[in-house]
Amino acid sequence: MEAIQQKHHLSSVIIGMEPTGHYWWNLANWLTSKGLHVVLVNPATTKRNKENRDNCQSKNDPKDALVIADVVSRGYYYEHTKQTHVFQRLRTLMSDREFWVANSVRLQNRIIRWLDIRFPEYSSVFKDWTCKRSMATLKELPTPQDLAGRSTPEIISIWKTHMQRAGGTTGTQKAAELIAQARRSVGDITVLAEAKQDFVRLITEFERITELLADIGKQLHALLEEIPMAAQLRSIKGFGPIFVAAILAGAGDLRQYAHGRQLLRKAGLNLAESTSGKRKGQIVISKRGDSSLRKYLYLATIQLIGINPIFQELHQHNVQKKHMKKQQSVFKLVGKVARILIGMVHRAETFSSEKASHLVSQAA
């Protein structure tokens, strides 16, 4: 690059790259550390521009490089900003958590499937199979055949090895229900020994991942203490530490955004419309952005609508007075949440119910 600059008498260089997978990460950071200007081009942009020059859908490395250079020259890129160490740590922890949450969900689905096949009546006794009494049962007596020949005191005695308050009225009732359901179960009893081995492995792995997630949660709580703006965001009732961690991990330092619209665009929550002449197409969200950030902004808004009185009023106003569909109102409030977050960070303020109530009066 330096040789080309000297040959053509160029004073500066912009290095453009496509952030596909993780392959660009080390190179981009190394170039940035050398003081070079690195920018990123959305893969969707290069995909849609590859036919501009030759009207051909062919794809190869030289052509990709030419397309990326052309897109950068037109200014269709965004800056590669290396986040500070604390935000990098937060992003790494949240990425780790997402991986283990996905594994936990997969395991839970497999455990539920196992119970539906081997002991379909189990859910009528324990609505939540992850509670302590249920977990003690699944570890020791997972099949109807293990339970059918037991008495209520025997089952309570087995529970006591895993929990302190195993008996009592509730314990006695649950044990009696389990025995009754086990004796009339219609669950599959073929290859029971192998099935039980599989179930033991599933339960053991589920408990291990649960402990991992609890440990990651503690690390996230400790890390949020090092980020002053995290305390500001957590002042919003219903905005839990996982939501705060996920949004800061996906967006980075919120002070770099001038307006909530930039945060929405980063998450791919900006609106896209397709119209032509008299035809008016449907308005949809673009989904061109960080999918994890998009997910947690949406889930955080759902949580606020369920818990926070201010957002409950705003949602009711949108649905009842403005006659919006509920989902339309949710996405409208996602935009309001983004603007509130950026405003709080720029003004170094915590969430104020008095100021927020002003939003409700404005909506009215």
Short mmCIF file of C-alpha atoms in Angstrom, two decimals:
data_model
loop_
_atom_site.label_atom_id
_atom_site.label_comp_id
_atom_site.label_asym_id
_atom_site.label_seq_id
_atom_site.Cartn_x
_atom_site.Cartn_y
_atom_site.Cartn_z
CA MET A 1 0.00 0.00 0.00
CA GLU A 2 2.82 2.39 0.83
CA ALA A 3 4.52 1.59 -2.48
CA ILE A 4 1.30 2.30 -4.40
CA GLN A 5 0.86 5.58 -2.51
CA GLN A 6 4.39 6.69 -3.42
CA LYS A 7 3.99 5.63 -7.05
CA HIS A 8 0.76 7.56 -7.57
CA HIS A 9 1.55 10.42 -5.14
CA LEU A 10 -1.37 9.65 -2.84
CA SER A 11 -1.40 11.15 0.65
CA SER A 12 -3.93 8.88 2.38
CA VAL A 13 -5.48 5.45 2.10
CA ILE A 14 -8.79 3.93 3.20
CA ILE A 15 -8.86 0.17 3.71
CA GLY A 16 -12.27 -1.35 3.08
CA MET A 17 -13.27 -4.88 4.03
CA GLU A 18 -16.34 -7.06 4.28
CA PRO A 19 -17.00 -8.20 7.89
CA THR A 20 -17.89 -11.80 7.03
CA GLY A 21 -17.65 -14.22 9.94
CA HIS A 22 -14.62 -13.62 12.16
CA TYR A 23 -11.96 -13.68 9.45
CA TRP A 24 -11.63 -9.91 9.16
CA TRP A 25 -11.34 -9.19 12.89
CA ASN A 26 -7.60 -9.63 13.56
CA LEU A 27 -6.56 -7.91 10.34
CA ALA A 28 -8.84 -4.91 10.97
CA ASN A 29 -7.56 -4.48 14.53
CA TRP A 30 -3.91 -4.85 13.45
CA LEU A 31 -4.32 -2.23 10.72
CA THR A 32 -6.13 0.10 13.12
CA SER A 33 -3.30 -0.27 15.65
CA LYS A 34 -0.90 0.87 12.89
CA GLY A 35 -2.90 4.10 12.60
CA LEU A 36 -4.54 3.20 9.28
CA HIS A 37 -8.12 4.09 8.36
CA VAL A 38 -10.24 0.92 8.26
CA VAL A 39 -13.88 0.93 7.11
CA LEU A 40 -16.42 -1.86 6.77
CA VAL A 41 -18.86 -2.59 3.95
CA ASN A 42 -22.06 -4.49 4.59
CA PRO A 43 -21.96 -7.87 2.75
CA ALA A 44 -25.50 -7.17 1.50
CA THR A 45 -24.17 -4.02 -0.22
CA THR A 46 -21.45 -5.90 -2.10
CA LYS A 47 -23.90 -8.66 -3.04
CA ARG A 48 -26.26 -6.14 -4.62
CA ASN A 49 -23.48 -4.21 -6.38
CA LYS A 50 -21.59 -7.12 -7.94
CA GLU A 51 -23.50 -6.81 -11.24
CA ASN A 52 -23.04 -3.04 -11.63
CA ARG A 53 -19.93 -3.17 -13.82
CA ASP A 54 -20.42 -6.20 -16.05
CA ASN A 55 -24.14 -7.06 -15.65
CA CYS A 56 -23.11 -10.58 -14.65
CA GLN A 57 -23.87 -12.54 -11.48
CA SER A 58 -20.41 -14.15 -11.42
CA LYS A 59 -18.49 -13.99 -8.14
CA ASN A 60 -14.76 -14.36 -7.46
CA ASP A 61 -12.14 -12.82 -5.19
CA PRO A 62 -10.75 -10.21 -7.63
CA LYS A 63 -14.27 -9.06 -8.52
CA ASP A 64 -15.25 -8.89 -4.82
CA ALA A 65 -12.21 -6.70 -4.11
CA LEU A 66 -13.15 -4.39 -6.99
CA VAL A 67 -16.76 -4.16 -5.82
CA ILE A 68 -15.71 -3.36 -2.23
CA ALA A 69 -13.28 -0.68 -3.48
CA ASP A 70 -16.00 0.83 -5.66
CA VAL A 71 -18.51 0.87 -2.79
CA VAL A 72 -15.97 2.51 -0.45
CA SER A 73 -15.14 5.15 -3.07
CA ARG A 74 -18.84 6.07 -3.17
CA GLY A 75 -18.93 6.44 0.63
CA TYR A 76 -21.21 3.46 1.33
CA TYR A 77 -19.35 2.21 4.39
CA TYR A 78 -19.21 2.57 8.15
CA GLU A 79 -16.22 3.13 10.39
CA HIS A 80 -14.46 0.33 12.21
CA THR A 81 -14.30 1.70 15.74
CA LYS A 82 -12.36 -0.38 18.20
CA GLN A 83 -14.20 -0.32 21.50
CA THR A 84 -12.46 0.25 24.84
CA HIS A 85 -11.29 -2.75 26.81
CA VAL A 86 -14.29 -2.88 29.15
CA PHE A 87 -16.79 -2.95 26.24
CA GLN A 88 -14.74 -5.65 24.50
CA ARG A 89 -14.90 -7.74 27.67
CA LEU A 90 -18.65 -7.17 27.87
CA ARG A 91 -19.15 -8.20 24.24
CA THR A 92 -17.07 -11.37 24.76
CA LEU A 93 -19.04 -12.34 27.88
CA MET A 94 -22.41 -11.75 26.20
CA SER A 95 -21.33 -13.75 23.14
CA ASP A 96 -20.30 -16.57 25.47
CA ARG A 97 -23.63 -16.35 27.30
CA GLU A 98 -25.63 -16.47 24.05
CA PHE A 99 -23.82 -19.68 23.07
CA TRP A 100 -24.57 -21.42 26.37
CA VAL A 101 -28.17 -20.16 26.47
CA ALA A 102 -28.71 -21.72 23.03
CA ASN A 103 -27.22 -25.00 24.30
CA SER A 104 -29.40 -24.84 27.42
CA VAL A 105 -32.57 -24.36 25.35
CA ARG A 106 -31.58 -27.27 23.11
CA LEU A 107 -31.05 -29.52 26.13
CA GLN A 108 -34.32 -28.46 27.75
CA ASN A 109 -36.22 -29.30 24.57
CA ARG A 110 -34.59 -32.72 24.48
CA ILE A 111 -35.39 -33.38 28.15
CA ILE A 112 -39.04 -32.40 27.60
CA ARG A 113 -39.15 -34.69 24.57
CA TRP A 114 -37.75 -37.57 26.69
CA LEU A 115 -40.39 -37.01 29.37
CA ASP A 116 -43.19 -36.77 26.81
CA ILE A 117 -42.20 -40.19 25.47
CA ARG A 118 -41.28 -42.03 28.69
CA PHE A 119 -43.47 -40.30 31.30
CA PRO A 120 -46.10 -38.10 29.57
CA GLU A 121 -48.09 -37.62 32.81
CA TYR A 122 -45.11 -35.97 34.58
CA SER A 123 -46.05 -32.42 33.55
CA SER A 124 -49.42 -32.75 35.30
CA VAL A 125 -47.55 -33.08 38.62
CA PHE A 126 -44.74 -30.57 38.01
CA LYS A 127 -45.63 -27.67 35.73
CA ASP A 128 -42.04 -26.47 36.03
CA TRP A 129 -39.74 -29.47 35.69
CA THR A 130 -36.69 -27.38 36.69
CA CYS A 131 -37.90 -26.75 40.29
CA LYS A 132 -35.90 -28.37 43.12
CA ARG A 133 -38.37 -31.13 43.94
CA SER A 134 -38.73 -32.04 40.28
CA MET A 135 -34.97 -32.07 39.68
CA ALA A 136 -34.52 -34.35 42.70
CA THR A 137 -37.11 -36.71 41.20
CA LEU A 138 -35.54 -36.70 37.74
CA LYS A 139 -32.09 -37.47 39.14
CA GLU A 140 -33.22 -40.43 41.22
CA LEU A 141 -36.56 -41.67 39.87
CA PRO A 142 -37.03 -40.51 36.26
CA THR A 143 -39.31 -43.29 34.98
CA PRO A 144 -42.80 -44.43 36.07
CA GLN A 145 -41.31 -47.87 36.82
CA ASP A 146 -38.96 -46.26 39.39
CA LEU A 147 -41.89 -44.55 41.13
CA ALA A 148 -44.74 -47.08 40.91
CA GLY A 149 -43.43 -49.40 43.60
CA ARG A 150 -42.47 -46.63 46.08
CA SER A 151 -44.40 -45.24 49.03
CA THR A 152 -44.86 -41.55 49.81
CA PRO A 153 -42.38 -41.56 52.77
CA GLU A 154 -39.76 -43.27 50.57
CA ILE A 155 -40.00 -40.59 47.90
CA ILE A 156 -39.82 -37.79 50.48
CA SER A 157 -36.75 -39.48 52.01
CA ILE A 158 -35.06 -39.50 48.59
CA TRP A 159 -35.94 -35.82 48.06
CA LYS A 160 -34.30 -34.94 51.40
CA THR A 161 -30.89 -35.90 50.00
CA HIS A 162 -31.25 -33.05 47.46
CA MET A 163 -33.24 -30.38 49.32
CA GLN A 164 -33.92 -29.23 52.88
CA ARG A 165 -37.72 -28.84 52.97
CA ALA A 166 -38.77 -31.96 51.10
CA GLY A 167 -41.81 -32.96 53.15
CA GLY A 168 -44.72 -30.98 54.50
CA THR A 169 -48.19 -30.82 53.01
CA THR A 170 -46.94 -29.88 49.55
CA GLY A 171 -44.26 -32.58 49.51
CA THR A 172 -46.67 -35.30 50.64
CA GLN A 173 -49.26 -34.23 48.05
CA LYS A 174 -46.71 -34.15 45.21
CA ALA A 175 -45.30 -37.56 46.16
CA ALA A 176 -48.79 -39.08 46.21
CA GLU A 177 -49.61 -37.53 42.82
CA LEU A 178 -46.36 -38.84 41.32
CA ILE A 179 -47.08 -42.40 42.50
CA ALA A 180 -50.66 -42.26 41.19
CA GLN A 181 -49.56 -40.94 37.78
CA ALA A 182 -46.69 -43.46 37.56
CA ARG A 183 -49.02 -46.41 38.19
CA ARG A 184 -51.31 -45.44 35.32
CA SER A 185 -48.64 -44.10 32.95
CA VAL A 186 -48.80 -44.96 29.25
CA GLY A 187 -45.17 -44.03 28.64
CA ASP A 188 -42.92 -46.09 26.35
CA ILE A 189 -41.01 -48.81 28.25
CA THR A 190 -38.84 -50.21 25.44
CA VAL A 191 -35.01 -50.08 25.80
CA LEU A 192 -35.51 -48.47 29.19
CA ALA A 193 -31.93 -48.99 30.43
CA GLU A 194 -30.39 -47.17 27.47
CA ALA A 195 -33.03 -44.42 27.67
CA LYS A 196 -32.23 -43.83 31.35
CA GLN A 197 -28.50 -43.56 30.57
CA ASP A 198 -29.30 -40.93 27.95
CA PHE A 199 -31.50 -39.04 30.44
CA VAL A 200 -28.80 -39.03 33.12
CA ARG A 201 -26.37 -37.48 30.64
CA LEU A 202 -28.95 -34.85 29.66
CA ILE A 203 -29.70 -33.85 33.26
CA THR A 204 -25.99 -33.75 34.18
CA GLU A 205 -25.19 -31.52 31.19
CA PHE A 206 -28.18 -29.27 31.90
CA GLU A 207 -27.02 -28.71 35.48
CA ARG A 208 -23.48 -27.98 34.31
CA ILE A 209 -24.67 -25.37 31.82
CA THR A 210 -26.98 -23.82 34.43
CA GLU A 211 -23.96 -23.36 36.72
CA LEU A 212 -21.96 -21.88 33.83
CA LEU A 213 -24.71 -19.35 33.08
CA ALA A 214 -24.93 -18.39 36.76
CA ASP A 215 -21.17 -17.79 36.81
CA ILE A 216 -21.33 -15.69 33.62
CA GLY A 217 -24.19 -13.70 35.18
CA LYS A 218 -22.01 -12.86 38.21
CA GLN A 219 -19.17 -11.76 35.92
CA LEU A 220 -21.57 -9.54 33.96
CA HIS A 221 -22.86 -7.92 37.16
CA ALA A 222 -19.29 -7.19 38.27
CA LEU A 223 -18.34 -5.80 34.85
CA LEU A 224 -21.37 -3.50 34.72
CA GLU A 225 -20.17 -1.92 37.96
CA GLU A 226 -17.13 -0.66 35.99
CA ILE A 227 -19.30 1.14 33.41
CA PRO A 228 -20.91 4.32 34.81
CA MET A 229 -23.59 4.52 32.10
CA ALA A 230 -24.80 1.03 33.06
CA ALA A 231 -26.09 2.42 36.38
CA GLN A 232 -27.98 5.11 34.44
CA LEU A 233 -29.66 2.54 32.20
CA ARG A 234 -30.53 0.29 35.12
CA SER A 235 -32.42 3.16 36.74
CA ILE A 236 -35.27 2.38 34.31
CA LYS A 237 -37.70 0.06 36.08
CA GLY A 238 -37.77 -3.26 34.22
CA PHE A 239 -34.43 -2.71 32.51
CA GLY A 240 -32.53 -5.64 34.02
CA PRO A 241 -28.75 -6.22 34.01
CA ILE A 242 -28.86 -8.75 31.15
CA PHE A 243 -30.69 -6.25 28.90
CA VAL A 244 -28.20 -3.51 29.83
CA ALA A 245 -25.23 -5.81 29.23
CA ALA A 246 -26.61 -7.03 25.89
CA ILE A 247 -27.34 -3.51 24.58
CA LEU A 248 -23.95 -2.14 25.64
CA ALA A 249 -22.22 -5.23 24.20
CA GLY A 250 -23.96 -4.80 20.85
CA ALA A 251 -23.86 -1.01 20.60
CA GLY A 252 -20.68 -0.22 22.52
CA ASP A 253 -20.29 3.18 24.16
CA LEU A 254 -23.66 4.90 23.70
CA ARG A 255 -21.99 8.31 23.82
CA GLN A 256 -20.79 7.76 20.25
CA TYR A 257 -24.39 8.00 18.98
CA ALA A 258 -25.81 11.47 18.39
CA HIS A 259 -29.43 10.30 18.24
CA GLY A 260 -31.55 7.25 18.98
CA ARG A 261 -32.08 6.76 15.23
CA GLN A 262 -28.40 5.82 14.89
CA LEU A 263 -28.82 3.13 17.55
CA LEU A 264 -31.88 1.79 15.72
CA ARG A 265 -29.95 1.68 12.44
CA LYS A 266 -27.09 -0.13 14.17
CA ALA A 267 -29.61 -2.76 15.29
CA GLY A 268 -31.38 -2.92 11.91
CA LEU A 269 -34.59 -1.56 13.44
CA ASN A 270 -34.89 1.38 11.05
CA LEU A 271 -37.92 1.34 8.77
CA ALA A 272 -37.80 0.37 5.09
CA GLU A 273 -40.54 1.20 2.61
CA SER A 274 -41.09 0.13 -0.98
CA THR A 275 -43.30 2.48 -3.06
CA SER A 276 -43.57 3.19 -6.76
CA GLY A 277 -46.07 5.54 -8.36
CA LYS A 278 -49.52 4.76 -7.01
CA ARG A 279 -48.35 1.50 -5.43
CA LYS A 280 -47.61 1.83 -1.75
CA GLY A 281 -45.70 -1.10 -0.38
CA GLN A 282 -45.65 -2.38 3.17
CA ILE A 283 -43.39 -0.64 5.68
CA VAL A 284 -41.10 -3.14 7.41
CA ILE A 285 -38.03 -3.01 9.61
CA SER A 286 -34.82 -3.35 7.61
CA LYS A 287 -33.14 -6.05 9.75
CA ARG A 288 -29.79 -4.81 8.38
CA GLY A 289 -27.80 -4.61 11.57
CA ASP A 290 -26.69 -6.42 14.69
CA SER A 291 -29.25 -9.19 15.22
CA SER A 292 -28.38 -9.65 18.91
CA LEU A 293 -28.77 -5.93 19.62
CA ARG A 294 -32.07 -5.97 17.71
CA LYS A 295 -33.33 -8.93 19.74
CA TYR A 296 -32.50 -7.42 23.12
CA LEU A 297 -33.87 -3.96 22.32
CA TYR A 298 -37.14 -5.65 21.35
CA LEU A 299 -37.22 -7.93 24.42
CA ALA A 300 -36.31 -5.04 26.73
CA THR A 301 -39.25 -3.03 25.34
CA ILE A 302 -41.61 -5.98 25.87
CA GLN A 303 -40.37 -6.19 29.48
CA LEU A 304 -40.89 -2.44 30.01
CA ILE A 305 -44.44 -2.65 28.65
CA GLY A 306 -45.14 -5.45 31.11
CA ILE A 307 -43.54 -3.85 34.20
CA ASN A 308 -42.99 -0.10 33.81
CA PRO A 309 -46.15 2.04 34.35
CA ILE A 310 -44.90 4.77 31.98
CA PHE A 311 -44.47 2.39 29.07
CA GLN A 312 -47.71 0.61 29.92
CA GLU A 313 -49.55 3.94 29.53
CA LEU A 314 -47.76 4.72 26.27
CA HIS A 315 -48.63 1.28 24.90
CA GLN A 316 -52.28 1.58 25.93
CA HIS A 317 -52.45 5.04 24.32
CA ASN A 318 -51.02 3.71 21.05
CA VAL A 319 -53.42 0.77 20.97
CA GLN A 320 -56.60 2.41 22.25
CA LYS A 321 -56.35 6.04 21.10
CA LYS A 322 -54.16 5.78 18.00
CA HIS A 323 -55.68 2.40 17.04
CA MET A 324 -52.31 0.80 16.38
CA LYS A 325 -51.88 -2.94 16.32
CA LYS A 326 -50.08 -4.17 19.42
CA GLN A 327 -46.97 -5.16 17.49
CA GLN A 328 -46.88 -1.75 15.78
CA SER A 329 -47.02 -0.09 19.18
CA VAL A 330 -44.17 -2.26 20.46
CA PHE A 331 -41.88 -1.21 17.59
CA LYS A 332 -42.93 2.42 18.04
CA LEU A 333 -41.86 2.15 21.69
CA VAL A 334 -38.57 0.47 20.70
CA GLY A 335 -37.70 3.75 18.96
CA LYS A 336 -38.70 5.72 22.05
CA VAL A 337 -36.54 3.47 24.24
CA ALA A 338 -33.55 4.06 21.93
CA ARG A 339 -34.01 7.84 22.12
CA ILE A 340 -34.39 7.74 25.90
CA LEU A 341 -31.20 5.69 26.31
CA ILE A 342 -29.11 8.02 24.15
CA GLY A 343 -30.61 11.09 25.84
CA MET A 344 -29.89 9.77 29.33
CA VAL A 345 -26.26 8.98 28.47
CA HIS A 346 -25.59 12.36 26.82
CA ARG A 347 -27.15 14.29 29.71
CA ALA A 348 -25.55 12.00 32.34
CA GLU A 349 -28.98 11.55 33.94
CA THR A 350 -30.84 8.64 35.47
CA PHE A 351 -34.38 7.78 34.44
CA SER A 352 -36.89 10.25 35.87
CA SER A 353 -40.54 9.26 36.28
CA GLU A 354 -41.50 12.96 36.25
CA LYS A 355 -39.80 13.60 32.90
CA ALA A 356 -41.08 10.31 31.52
CA SER A 357 -44.65 11.18 32.51
CA HIS A 358 -44.24 14.20 30.24
CA LEU A 359 -43.93 11.71 27.35
CA VAL A 360 -47.32 10.28 28.28
CA SER A 361 -48.94 13.73 28.38
CA GLN A 362 -47.38 14.55 24.98
CA ALA A 363 -48.74 11.30 23.54
CA ALA A 364 -52.18 12.13 24.90
#
